[in-house]
Each structure stands twice: as C-alpha cells, then as structure tokens.
Coordinates of C-alpha atoms and ligand atoms in Angstrom, one line a residue:
M1 CA 150.2 178.2 130.9
E2 CA 148.9 180.3 133.9
N3 CA 146.7 182.6 131.9
R4 CA 145.0 179.9 129.8
K5 CA 141.3 179.5 130.5
V6 CA 140.7 176.3 132.5
R7 CA 139.3 173.6 130.3
V8 CA 138.7 170.1 131.6
R9 CA 137.0 167.1 130.0
F10 CA 135.3 163.9 131.0
A11 CA 136.3 161.3 128.4
P12 CA 134.4 158.1 128.9
S13 CA 134.5 155.2 126.5
P14 CA 131.0 153.9 125.6
T15 CA 131.7 150.3 126.6
G16 CA 128.8 149.9 129.0
P17 CA 127.0 151.7 131.8
L18 CA 128.9 154.5 133.5
H19 CA 130.2 153.2 136.8
I20 CA 129.5 155.4 139.8
G21 CA 133.3 156.0 140.0
G22 CA 133.0 157.5 136.5
V23 CA 130.3 159.8 137.8
R24 CA 132.7 160.9 140.6
T25 CA 135.4 161.6 138.0
A26 CA 132.9 163.7 136.0
L27 CA 131.8 165.5 139.2
Y28 CA 135.4 166.5 140.2
N29 CA 136.0 167.8 136.6
Y30 CA 132.7 169.7 136.8
L31 CA 133.6 171.2 140.2
F32 CA 137.1 172.1 139.1
A33 CA 135.8 173.8 135.9
K34 CA 133.1 175.8 137.7
K35 CA 135.4 176.8 140.5
H36 CA 137.9 178.3 138.0
G37 CA 135.3 179.8 135.7
G38 CA 136.3 177.3 133.1
D39 CA 134.8 174.9 130.6
F40 CA 133.7 171.3 131.1
I41 CA 133.7 169.1 128.1
L42 CA 132.2 165.7 127.3
R43 CA 134.3 163.8 124.8
I44 CA 133.3 160.3 123.8
E45 CA 136.3 158.0 123.3
D46 CA 135.1 155.3 121.1
T47 CA 138.2 154.3 119.3
D48 CA 138.0 150.7 120.5
Q49 CA 135.2 149.6 118.3
D50 CA 135.3 146.0 119.6
R51 CA 134.2 147.2 123.0
F52 CA 131.5 149.6 121.7
V53 CA 128.1 149.0 123.3
P54 CA 125.0 150.6 121.8
G55 CA 123.1 152.8 124.2
A56 CA 126.1 153.5 126.4
E57 CA 126.7 157.0 125.1
Q58 CA 123.1 158.0 125.6
Y59 CA 123.3 156.5 129.1
I60 CA 126.3 158.7 129.9
I61 CA 124.5 161.8 128.8
E62 CA 121.4 161.0 130.7
A63 CA 123.4 160.2 133.9
L64 CA 125.2 163.5 133.8
K65 CA 121.9 165.3 133.3
W66 CA 120.2 163.5 136.1
C67 CA 123.1 164.3 138.4
G68 CA 122.9 168.0 137.4
I69 CA 126.6 168.1 136.3
E70 CA 126.1 169.1 132.7
P71 CA 129.1 169.8 130.5
N72 CA 128.9 173.1 128.6
E73 CA 130.4 171.6 125.5
G74 CA 130.4 168.2 123.9
I75 CA 128.3 165.3 122.8
G76 CA 124.7 165.7 123.9
F77 CA 125.4 169.2 125.3
G78 CA 126.1 171.4 122.2
D79 CA 129.1 172.1 120.1
G80 CA 131.8 174.5 120.9
D81 CA 134.8 175.4 118.8
C82 CA 136.3 171.9 119.0
A83 CA 133.6 169.8 117.4
P84 CA 133.3 167.0 116.7
Y85 CA 133.6 165.5 120.2
R86 CA 133.2 161.9 119.4
Q87 CA 136.5 160.2 118.4
S88 CA 135.1 158.0 115.7
D89 CA 133.8 161.2 114.0
R90 CA 137.1 162.9 114.5
K91 CA 138.9 159.9 112.9
N92 CA 136.5 160.1 109.9
A93 CA 137.4 163.8 109.7
G94 CA 141.0 162.8 109.4
V95 CA 142.2 164.4 112.7
Y96 CA 144.7 161.8 113.8
A97 CA 146.6 160.5 110.8
Q98 CA 148.8 163.5 110.5
Y99 CA 150.1 163.2 114.0
A100 CA 151.0 159.5 113.6
K101 CA 152.9 160.6 110.5
Q102 CA 154.6 163.5 112.3
L103 CA 155.8 161.1 115.0
I104 CA 157.2 158.7 112.4
D105 CA 158.9 161.4 110.5
A106 CA 160.6 162.7 113.7
G107 CA 161.8 159.2 114.5
H108 CA 159.6 158.9 117.6
A109 CA 157.4 156.2 116.2
Y110 CA 157.7 153.4 113.6
Y111 CA 155.6 151.0 111.5
A112 CA 155.3 147.5 112.8
F113 CA 154.2 144.7 110.6
D114 CA 154.2 141.7 113.0
T115 CA 151.1 139.6 112.6
K116 CA 149.0 138.6 115.5
E117 CA 150.3 135.0 115.1
E118 CA 153.9 136.1 115.2
L119 CA 153.3 138.1 118.3
D120 CA 151.4 135.3 120.0
E121 CA 154.3 133.0 119.2
M122 CA 156.7 135.4 120.7
R123 CA 154.6 135.7 123.8
A124 CA 154.5 132.0 124.2
R125 CA 158.3 131.8 123.8
F126 CA 158.7 134.3 126.6
T127 CA 156.2 132.5 128.8
A128 CA 158.2 129.3 128.3
M129 CA 161.2 131.2 129.6
K130 CA 159.1 132.3 132.6
T131 CA 159.2 135.9 131.6
T132 CA 156.7 138.3 130.0
F133 CA 157.0 139.6 126.5
S134 CA 156.8 143.3 125.8
Y135 CA 157.4 145.2 122.6
N136 CA 160.2 147.5 123.7
A137 CA 163.6 149.0 123.0
V138 CA 165.2 145.5 123.3
T139 CA 162.7 143.2 121.6
R140 CA 161.8 145.6 118.7
Q141 CA 165.3 145.0 117.3
N142 CA 164.3 141.4 116.4
L143 CA 160.8 142.1 115.3
K144 CA 159.3 143.1 111.9
N145 CA 159.2 146.8 111.8
S146 CA 160.5 149.9 110.0
L147 CA 163.5 150.0 112.3
T148 CA 164.7 146.5 111.3
L149 CA 163.4 146.1 107.8
S150 CA 165.0 147.8 104.8
E151 CA 163.6 151.1 103.6
D152 CA 162.6 149.4 100.4
E153 CA 160.7 146.6 102.1
V154 CA 158.9 149.1 104.3
K155 CA 157.9 151.2 101.3
Q156 CA 156.8 148.2 99.4
R157 CA 154.7 146.8 102.3
L158 CA 153.0 150.1 102.8
E159 CA 152.3 150.5 99.1
S160 CA 150.9 147.1 98.7
G161 CA 148.5 147.8 101.6
D162 CA 150.0 145.4 104.2
E163 CA 148.4 145.7 107.6
Y164 CA 150.5 147.6 110.0
V165 CA 150.4 149.5 113.3
V166 CA 152.3 152.5 114.3
R167 CA 154.2 152.1 117.6
I168 CA 155.8 154.8 119.8
K169 CA 159.5 154.4 120.1
I170 CA 160.1 154.5 123.8
P171 CA 163.7 155.3 124.7
R172 CA 165.6 152.5 126.3
N173 CA 166.4 154.1 129.6
E174 CA 165.2 157.6 130.4
E175 CA 163.6 159.1 133.4
V176 CA 160.0 160.3 132.7
R177 CA 158.7 162.7 135.3
L178 CA 155.3 164.2 135.8
N179 CA 153.9 166.4 138.6
D180 CA 150.6 165.0 139.6
L181 CA 148.5 167.5 141.5
I182 CA 147.3 164.8 143.9
R183 CA 150.3 162.6 144.0
G184 CA 153.2 164.9 143.6
W185 CA 156.2 164.0 141.4
V186 CA 155.8 160.6 139.7
V187 CA 159.0 159.3 138.2
V188 CA 159.0 156.3 135.9
Q189 CA 161.9 154.7 134.1
S190 CA 161.1 154.4 130.4
S191 CA 162.3 150.8 130.5
Q192 CA 159.0 150.1 132.3
V193 CA 157.0 151.4 129.4
D194 CA 156.4 149.4 126.2
D195 CA 156.2 150.6 122.6
K196 CA 152.4 151.0 122.7
V197 CA 150.4 151.0 119.5
L198 CA 149.3 154.5 118.6
Y199 CA 147.6 154.0 115.3
K200 CA 146.4 151.2 113.0
S201 CA 146.4 150.8 109.2
D202 CA 142.6 151.2 109.1
G203 CA 143.1 154.8 110.2
M204 CA 141.9 154.3 113.8
P205 CA 144.1 155.8 116.5
T206 CA 144.3 154.0 119.8
Y207 CA 143.2 155.5 123.1
H208 CA 146.7 156.9 123.8
L209 CA 147.2 158.9 120.6
A210 CA 143.6 160.1 120.3
N211 CA 143.5 161.1 123.9
V212 CA 146.6 163.2 123.8
V213 CA 145.9 164.7 120.4
D214 CA 142.4 165.7 121.5
D215 CA 143.4 167.1 124.8
Y216 CA 145.8 169.2 122.9
L217 CA 143.4 170.3 120.2
M218 CA 140.6 170.9 122.7
K219 CA 143.0 173.1 124.7
I220 CA 142.6 171.0 127.8
T221 CA 144.5 172.5 130.8
H222 CA 143.8 169.8 133.4
V223 CA 143.4 166.1 133.1
I224 CA 141.4 164.8 136.0
R225 CA 140.9 161.0 135.7
G226 CA 140.9 157.7 137.5
E227 CA 144.0 156.2 139.1
E228 CA 143.8 153.3 136.5
W229 CA 145.3 155.7 134.0
L230 CA 148.4 156.6 136.0
P231 CA 150.5 153.9 134.4
S232 CA 149.6 155.4 131.0
A233 CA 150.6 158.9 132.0
P234 CA 154.4 158.6 131.4
L235 CA 153.6 157.5 127.8
H236 CA 151.3 160.5 127.5
V237 CA 154.1 162.9 128.7
L238 CA 156.4 161.4 126.1
L239 CA 153.8 162.0 123.4
Y240 CA 153.4 165.6 124.4
R241 CA 157.2 166.0 124.2
Y242 CA 157.5 164.2 120.8
L243 CA 154.7 166.2 119.3
G244 CA 156.2 169.4 120.5
W245 CA 153.4 170.3 122.8
E246 CA 155.2 170.0 126.2
D247 CA 154.7 173.7 127.0
V248 CA 150.9 173.3 126.9
M249 CA 150.7 169.9 128.4
P250 CA 147.8 169.6 130.8
Q251 CA 148.4 169.1 134.5
F252 CA 147.5 165.6 135.6
S253 CA 145.5 164.6 138.6
H254 CA 144.8 160.9 139.1
L255 CA 141.9 160.3 141.4
P256 CA 142.0 157.5 144.1
L257 CA 140.1 154.3 143.5
L258 CA 136.7 153.6 144.9
L259 CA 137.1 150.6 147.2
K260 CA 134.8 147.9 148.4
P261 CA 132.9 148.6 151.6
N262 CA 135.5 146.6 153.6
G263 CA 138.4 148.4 151.9
N264 CA 139.6 145.2 150.3
G265 CA 140.2 146.1 146.7
K266 CA 138.3 147.9 144.0
L267 CA 134.5 148.3 144.2
S268 CA 132.8 146.0 141.7
K269 CA 129.4 145.4 140.5
R270 CA 129.5 142.1 142.4
D271 CA 130.0 143.9 145.7
G272 CA 126.8 145.9 144.9
D273 CA 124.9 142.8 143.9
K274 CA 126.0 141.0 147.1
L275 CA 125.2 143.7 149.5
G276 CA 122.2 145.1 147.6
F277 CA 123.3 148.5 146.5
P278 CA 123.7 150.0 143.0
V279 CA 127.1 150.8 141.5
F280 CA 125.5 152.7 138.5
P281 CA 123.8 156.0 138.5
L282 CA 120.8 154.8 136.4
D283 CA 119.3 151.4 135.6
W284 CA 121.1 149.8 132.7
T285 CA 119.7 147.2 130.4
N286 CA 122.4 145.1 128.8
P287 CA 121.5 145.2 125.1
D288 CA 122.7 141.6 124.5
T289 CA 121.1 139.8 127.5
G290 CA 118.3 142.2 128.4
K291 CA 119.5 141.9 132.0
I292 CA 119.0 145.0 134.1
S293 CA 121.6 146.4 136.6
S294 CA 120.1 148.7 139.1
G295 CA 120.9 152.4 139.3
F296 CA 120.7 155.0 142.1
R297 CA 117.9 156.8 140.4
E298 CA 115.5 153.9 140.2
K299 CA 116.4 152.8 143.7
G300 CA 115.0 156.1 144.9
Y301 CA 118.1 158.1 145.6
L302 CA 117.9 161.9 145.1
P303 CA 120.5 163.2 142.7
E304 CA 121.7 165.8 145.2
A305 CA 122.3 163.1 147.8
V306 CA 124.3 161.1 145.3
I307 CA 126.4 164.1 144.4
N308 CA 127.1 165.0 148.0
F309 CA 128.0 161.5 148.8
L310 CA 130.3 161.1 145.8
A311 CA 132.0 164.5 146.4
L312 CA 133.2 163.2 149.8
L313 CA 134.4 159.9 148.5
G314 CA 138.0 160.8 148.2
W315 CA 137.9 164.6 148.8
H316 CA 138.1 166.4 152.1
P317 CA 136.3 169.7 152.6
S318 CA 138.1 172.5 154.3
G319 CA 136.0 172.2 157.4
N320 CA 133.7 169.7 159.1
Q321 CA 130.7 170.5 157.0
E322 CA 129.1 167.4 155.5
L323 CA 126.0 168.6 153.7
F324 CA 126.9 170.6 150.6
T325 CA 124.8 172.1 147.8
L326 CA 126.4 171.9 144.4
E327 CA 127.2 175.6 144.7
E328 CA 128.9 175.1 148.0
L329 CA 130.9 172.2 146.6
I330 CA 132.1 174.4 143.8
T331 CA 133.3 177.0 146.3
D332 CA 135.1 174.6 148.6
F333 CA 136.5 172.2 146.0
S334 CA 140.2 171.9 145.6
I335 CA 142.2 169.2 143.9
E336 CA 144.9 169.4 146.6
R337 CA 142.4 168.1 149.1
V338 CA 141.7 164.9 147.1
S339 CA 143.3 162.0 148.9
K340 CA 145.9 159.7 147.4
S341 CA 144.5 156.6 149.0
G342 CA 141.4 154.7 148.0
A343 CA 138.0 155.7 149.3
K344 CA 135.8 153.1 150.9
F345 CA 132.3 153.0 149.5
D346 CA 129.9 153.2 152.4
I347 CA 126.3 152.6 151.4
K348 CA 125.0 153.5 154.9
K349 CA 126.4 156.9 154.3
A350 CA 124.7 157.2 151.0
R351 CA 121.4 156.4 152.7
W352 CA 122.1 158.9 155.3
F353 CA 122.6 161.6 152.7
N354 CA 119.5 160.5 151.0
Q355 CA 117.5 161.0 154.1
Q356 CA 119.1 164.4 154.8
Y357 CA 118.2 165.6 151.3
L358 CA 114.7 164.2 151.5
H359 CA 114.1 166.3 154.5
K360 CA 115.6 169.4 152.8
R361 CA 113.2 169.2 149.9
T362 CA 110.0 171.0 150.3
D363 CA 106.8 168.9 150.4
E364 CA 105.8 170.3 147.0
E365 CA 109.2 169.2 145.5
L366 CA 108.6 165.6 146.6
V367 CA 105.1 165.3 145.1
D368 CA 106.1 164.2 141.6
V369 CA 108.4 161.5 142.8
F370 CA 105.8 160.1 145.3
K371 CA 103.3 160.1 142.5
I372 CA 105.3 157.4 140.8
D373 CA 104.5 155.0 143.7
L374 CA 100.9 156.2 144.0
G375 CA 100.5 155.5 140.3
R376 CA 101.9 152.0 140.8
H377 CA 99.3 151.4 143.4
N378 CA 96.5 152.9 141.3
V379 CA 95.9 155.6 143.8
T380 CA 94.5 158.9 142.5
A381 CA 94.6 161.8 144.8
S382 CA 94.7 165.6 144.5
D383 CA 98.0 167.4 144.6
E384 CA 96.8 169.1 147.7
Q385 CA 96.3 165.7 149.4
I386 CA 99.6 164.4 148.2
V387 CA 101.4 167.4 149.6
K388 CA 99.8 166.8 153.0
A389 CA 100.7 163.2 152.9
V390 CA 104.3 164.1 152.0
S391 CA 104.5 166.4 155.0
L392 CA 103.3 163.6 157.3
L393 CA 105.5 160.9 155.9
K394 CA 108.7 162.8 155.2
V395 CA 109.8 162.9 158.9
K396 CA 110.5 159.2 159.2
A397 CA 111.3 158.3 155.6
N398 CA 114.7 157.7 154.1
F399 CA 113.4 157.0 150.6
V400 CA 110.5 158.4 148.6
L401 CA 110.1 155.4 146.4
E402 CA 109.6 151.8 147.5
L403 CA 111.2 149.0 145.6
T404 CA 109.0 147.3 143.1
P405 CA 108.4 143.5 143.2
E406 CA 110.5 143.3 140.1
Q407 CA 113.4 145.1 141.7
I408 CA 113.2 143.0 144.8
E409 CA 113.2 139.8 142.7
R410 CA 116.1 141.1 140.6
D411 CA 118.1 142.1 143.6
A412 CA 117.6 138.6 145.1
A413 CA 118.7 136.9 141.9
A414 CA 121.8 139.2 141.6
K415 CA 122.7 138.6 145.2
A416 CA 122.4 134.8 144.7
A417 CA 124.5 134.9 141.6
A418 CA 127.2 137.1 143.2
I419 CA 127.5 134.8 146.2
A420 CA 127.6 131.7 144.0
E421 CA 130.4 133.3 142.0
E422 CA 132.4 134.2 145.2
K423 CA 131.9 130.6 146.5
K424 CA 133.2 129.2 143.3
K425 CA 136.2 131.5 143.4
A426 CA 137.0 130.6 146.9
E427 CA 136.7 126.9 146.1
E428 CA 139.1 127.3 143.2
A429 CA 141.6 129.0 145.4
G430 CA 141.1 126.2 148.0
E431 CA 139.7 128.6 150.6
K432 CA 136.6 128.3 152.7
Y433 CA 133.9 130.7 151.8
V434 CA 132.4 132.5 154.8
E435 CA 129.3 134.5 154.2
K436 CA 129.1 137.6 156.3
E437 CA 125.5 138.7 156.8
E438 CA 125.5 142.5 156.5
K439 CA 122.8 144.0 158.6
E440 CA 120.8 146.4 156.5
E441 CA 119.1 149.4 157.7
P442 CA 115.4 149.2 156.9
R443 CA 114.2 151.1 153.8
L444 CA 111.5 153.5 154.9
S445 CA 109.8 154.7 151.8
F446 CA 106.7 156.9 151.7
W447 CA 104.4 154.1 150.6
E448 CA 105.8 151.6 153.1
L449 CA 105.3 154.1 155.9
G450 CA 101.9 155.4 154.9
S451 CA 100.0 153.3 152.3
F452 CA 97.1 153.5 154.7
L453 CA 96.7 157.2 154.0
F454 CA 95.3 156.2 150.6
E455 CA 94.2 152.6 151.0
E456 CA 92.2 150.7 153.6
P457 CA 94.5 148.7 155.8
A458 CA 94.6 145.0 154.8
T459 CA 95.7 143.7 158.2
Y460 CA 96.2 145.0 161.8
D461 CA 99.5 144.8 163.6
A462 CA 99.3 141.5 165.3
E463 CA 101.4 142.3 168.3
V464 CA 99.5 145.4 169.2
I465 CA 96.2 143.6 168.8
K466 CA 97.4 140.7 171.0
K467 CA 98.5 143.0 173.7
R468 CA 95.8 145.7 173.6
W469 CA 92.6 144.3 172.2
N470 CA 90.7 143.5 175.3
E471 CA 87.3 144.4 176.7
Q472 CA 88.5 147.9 177.7
G473 CA 90.3 148.5 174.5
A474 CA 87.4 147.5 172.4
A475 CA 85.0 149.6 174.5
F476 CA 87.3 152.6 174.0
I477 CA 87.4 152.1 170.2
A478 CA 83.6 151.9 170.2
A479 CA 83.4 155.1 172.2
M480 CA 85.8 156.8 169.8
K481 CA 83.7 155.8 166.9
T482 CA 80.6 157.4 168.5
A483 CA 82.6 160.5 169.4
F484 CA 83.9 160.7 165.8
E485 CA 80.3 160.5 164.5
N486 CA 79.3 163.4 166.6
H487 CA 82.3 165.5 165.9
T488 CA 82.5 168.0 163.1
E489 CA 85.8 169.8 163.4
W490 CA 88.5 167.8 161.8
D491 CA 91.9 169.2 162.6
A492 CA 94.7 167.5 164.7
V493 CA 94.3 169.7 167.8
S494 CA 90.5 169.2 168.1
L495 CA 90.9 165.4 167.4
E496 CA 93.5 165.1 170.1
N497 CA 91.2 166.8 172.6
L498 CA 88.4 164.6 171.5
F499 CA 90.6 161.6 172.1
K500 CA 91.6 162.8 175.6
D501 CA 88.0 163.7 176.5
T502 CA 86.7 160.3 175.4
A503 CA 89.4 158.6 177.4
A504 CA 88.4 160.6 180.5
A505 CA 84.7 159.9 179.9
T506 CA 85.3 156.2 179.7
N507 CA 87.8 156.0 182.5
T508 CA 90.5 154.8 180.3
N509 CA 94.2 155.6 180.6
P510 CA 95.0 157.3 177.2
G511 CA 98.5 155.8 177.1
S512 CA 97.0 152.3 177.2
V513 CA 94.8 152.7 174.1
M514 CA 96.8 155.2 172.0
Q515 CA 98.5 152.5 169.9
L516 CA 95.5 150.4 169.6
F517 CA 93.6 153.4 168.3
R518 CA 96.4 154.0 165.8
V519 CA 96.3 150.4 164.6
C520 CA 92.5 150.5 164.2
L521 CA 92.9 153.5 162.0
S522 CA 95.9 152.5 160.0
G523 CA 96.7 148.9 160.6
A524 CA 100.3 149.8 161.4
A525 CA 101.9 150.1 164.8
G526 CA 104.0 153.1 163.7
G527 CA 103.6 156.0 161.3
P528 CA 103.0 159.7 161.2
A529 CA 101.9 161.8 164.1
L530 CA 98.6 160.2 165.1
F531 CA 96.2 163.1 165.2
E532 CA 97.6 164.7 162.1
M533 CA 97.0 161.3 160.4
A534 CA 93.4 161.2 161.6
A535 CA 92.9 164.7 160.4
F536 CA 94.3 163.7 157.0
L537 CA 92.0 160.7 156.7
G538 CA 88.9 162.8 157.4
K539 CA 85.7 162.0 159.3
E540 CA 84.2 159.5 156.9
T541 CA 87.3 157.4 156.7
C542 CA 88.0 157.5 160.4
V543 CA 84.5 156.4 161.3
R544 CA 84.5 153.7 158.6
R545 CA 87.8 152.3 159.7
L546 CA 86.9 152.2 163.4
A547 CA 83.6 150.4 162.5
H548 CA 85.6 147.9 160.4
A549 CA 88.0 147.3 163.2
L550 CA 85.1 146.7 165.6
N551 CA 83.5 144.3 163.2
T552 CA 86.6 142.2 162.3
I553 CA 89.2 142.2 165.1
G554 CA 88.8 139.2 167.3
K555 CA 85.9 137.8 165.2
Ligands
LIG1 N1 138.6 156.9 127.7 C1 139.2 156.8 128.9 C2 138.2 156.2 129.9 O1 137.3 155.5 129.5 C3 139.6 158.2 129.4 C4 140.8 158.3 130.3 C5 141.2 159.7 130.4 O2 140.5 160.5 131.0 O3 142.3 160.0 129.9 O4 138.3 156.3 131.1

C-alpha cells in the first residue's frame, strides 16, 4: 500500500449546484494530491437518475476551474487510464454487473424480489409496533429473496424478467472497524447496518457498489469526503472485504460538517438567504423554476480568497499564518490537522479574506473585473485611466464589484422567503420566532467608493454641506476654482500646495474647508486620497465641478 501513487477523487453527484462544502471537499482532495505528488480525479456519480439535474455537471466543472483546483483526470479535464469517469457511462460499458454477480456467487449478496408495495406494507406494520423496519439479517428471513425462495423459483423469476434488486448480506453480529485518518478507529456493529441495495435489475448499480468498484478500479488510495458518508463507510469496508480487495482498500478521511454561523446545525441555503451570503461558488439557475441562487463569484469574491477561507474551515495550519497562496496550502496541508468537530461558517471572515486578496492583487490584475461594473454603468475609459482609478480605490475597498439592482432585489426576496419559512417552522413547533438582526459590515465596492471618478456627482453629501457651506466655505471654493483655472501642473503634490496656498491667501483654515472641497469635487464625504483624486480628475473636470457646485449648492 505504501508505495502506491497517491490517487484521490472528488465524486459529486450532479443533483444540483455544488454546495460550498463540496468545494471544500474538492479542495482538500486537491491539496492532498498535490502535496503527495499524486493524482486528483473528478468522477461524476450519476447513478441516481431520479435526482439528476441538467447543467449540474457543467456547473461542477466550471466551479473547480474558477477556484483554480483543477483535477488532472476526469470529466471535463481529460481522460486518464480509467475512462470513462461518469458512472452512467461506466454502467453502459458494463462495468458493474460482474461485481454484483461475484458477490452473489460468493454468498455475500442476494436477489430480493419484494415489491415496493410489499415493503411499504412491512414498514407500516413496523411503524404500528412503534419500531422502524430495516431489511437486515433478521427480517430478510421473512422476505421474498433468494435466501428464502427455492432455487427453482429464483431461477424462474430471473428468467422471466421479474424485477429484482441485489442486496448485500450483512452479517448478523460482527464488528466492522475502520481507521479514519481524522477520527481514528471507528467501530460499528454490523447489526447497525442494513442490507443495502447494491444493484437493480435495470443494470444500474447504487451509489455504494459503484463508488467502491470505481475507487478500486481507479486505484484510489485515499477517500476524503464529507462526514455525511461516515455511516456508509462500514458497508464500504465490507464490500472491499467481500470483493477480495481489502489489501488495497483506500484510507478514509471524513471531513467535519460546515456549520451555521451560530454553530447550531448544518449550514443550509436558508442560512445564506437569511443572512445575505452565498453558499454556492457560482450563481446557479434552477432549470425548473428559473430561480437564481447566488454564488461567491457573482457576489464579487476573488477565487483565491474563497480558497483560503475554505482551507481554514476545518483545517489548522501548522503555525499562526492566515494568508496562504495555493502553493503554501499544498506545502502545509495535512489530513491529521483536519478537525473532527464541525466548522462554523463565518462570512465576516470570508469578507476579510476578500479584502486581503484584493489588496494583494496588482492594480493591473483588477482592471478586468472592475471593467464589468464600468460596463454596467456605460463608462468607457482607457486601461491606463482604469489602472489609476483602481490604485486610488483599492485601499478602502473590500469588493471590486458592486451588487446589481437585480442581485439586491433577489437577495431581499430570498431573505423574506427564508424568514417566512423559519417563522412557519417555529409556529408549527409552538415556539416564538425571534428575529435576530445581524449587523452587516458595509460592502465597499470600487464603484460605490468612486463612481465620481467617471461620472459627475448627482448629489452632494448633505451633512457636510449643512455644516460647511457657509459664506467662508463658498468663498474658498470660488477661490479654488480661480486657482485651478490658472494652474497648469496637475499632479497631487502641486495640487496640495495650491490648496494650501489658496487657503493662506484667503485666510482660511485648511482643515475647515478640506471636506467641503472634497464634496464639491466628488459629491461624497469620503473616498480616495483627496489630491490624488483631483489629479486623476484633471483640470477641466475639476474646474467644471467646482463651477457646478457654486452654481447649485444652496440655490
Ligand atoms: N457521490 C457522493 C456525493 O455526492 C460521493 C461520496 C464519496 O465521496 O464517496 O457526495
């Protein structure tokens, strides 16, 4: 086992948009593979055709690409030796049938012919007795399967094409042990495991069989997946044993859950809707309803911020470092430092990371993203100008993109719906619903911080005007306008000197007119460094804006 090449896989089912927790699973697999010079595979587990959602597979591929954690083998990323990588294609290629047969022949699985109605009836009988039905070592003795029916009848049913399923024959009382790299030894009594369906007469394997067979055939060495799969792990261990593959069984690591921001249970889409944050990497449009759920990308998060944030949700680095490039994450990553307990989702932290990475990017690197917003506002500007604007706005921004009116409207509707649902649930449970208002940090996007670099201000900050627009203030602005008209050099230093000289010449305390001057130029009380901003605007605009202020304020 030791000298096998590390091979891990991310094996999502295309049942909808990839949850951000799924992205974390993919990330940990990616980091582990890269750290050990191994392979990272994307396998699409689409055996449950009832839950198949069109577009979900493409979404998964796009999300991994956006995050920069690309598999080196698998659907959307090129074939390796183990193609095909989609389970429905593998089923069509006849991959699974032989293993179901092998298990039956070895006495570890059996045919079951019980109809849905019969099983429903059985369930109802158990419920009436206040217990829960499970198809297991005890109940299978009284059900319609190849262990209870005569050999002839089984043969005849199979030949006449009766519908059946193949179930694993779980031993009645046996200890199943597995050594989870995160949790240590996990011991389960086989009586806790039921005779799960492995295969159906239409040739479709279930998740359990397909997952184990494919991990074996794809030479997977480590299975790193969400905690929700831990209850299935003993069954998988038994399958490896019964198929004779125990010596190459992958090592399991079950990742902790992502919890709600308050730590009370699993993070859901409703939590995101209620508190206004995305739980998906990219926007997702539900193909049935056309409804859009928002994603980190469209909300203006940078992928490297999302990756850093997710890496630390459940994993502790070796030191105190918080900001990691992907390369640094690869170097420091270790499964042993993944925690057993759930990780609280903290959107404030995600925003903090976004701000950090925004500052880390060069001005040039932010131009293309900022252009999206400029385009929305019909602004055309040269790349050179945009780079300058970026350098002015970057300091205070925590997002490049602002939210569109559609996004704001959608968020409000999603929030209202989530709250209504919570209220209803509370009422049904006879509890009082208390709405906690979460204080949100303001979103400071480039456009919000500095639209005035490209557009004439539509209004002037009312508070500053009220406080500072008086005779002296107005006289100073008029003096500045004249000074601007007579000035030719247009860099920040010379403009600052001009401002100071004008203040001295008019006997004005510069501190008392500084903000007013800013508001007359930009409309806003805050923003980028004042004289840098004036330099950016240029002579013509500065003069025009001061003239406009003089003509309109107080009129
Ligand atoms: N198809 C499973 C899922 O959707 C994969 C679980 C596993 O990794 O074994 O999460």
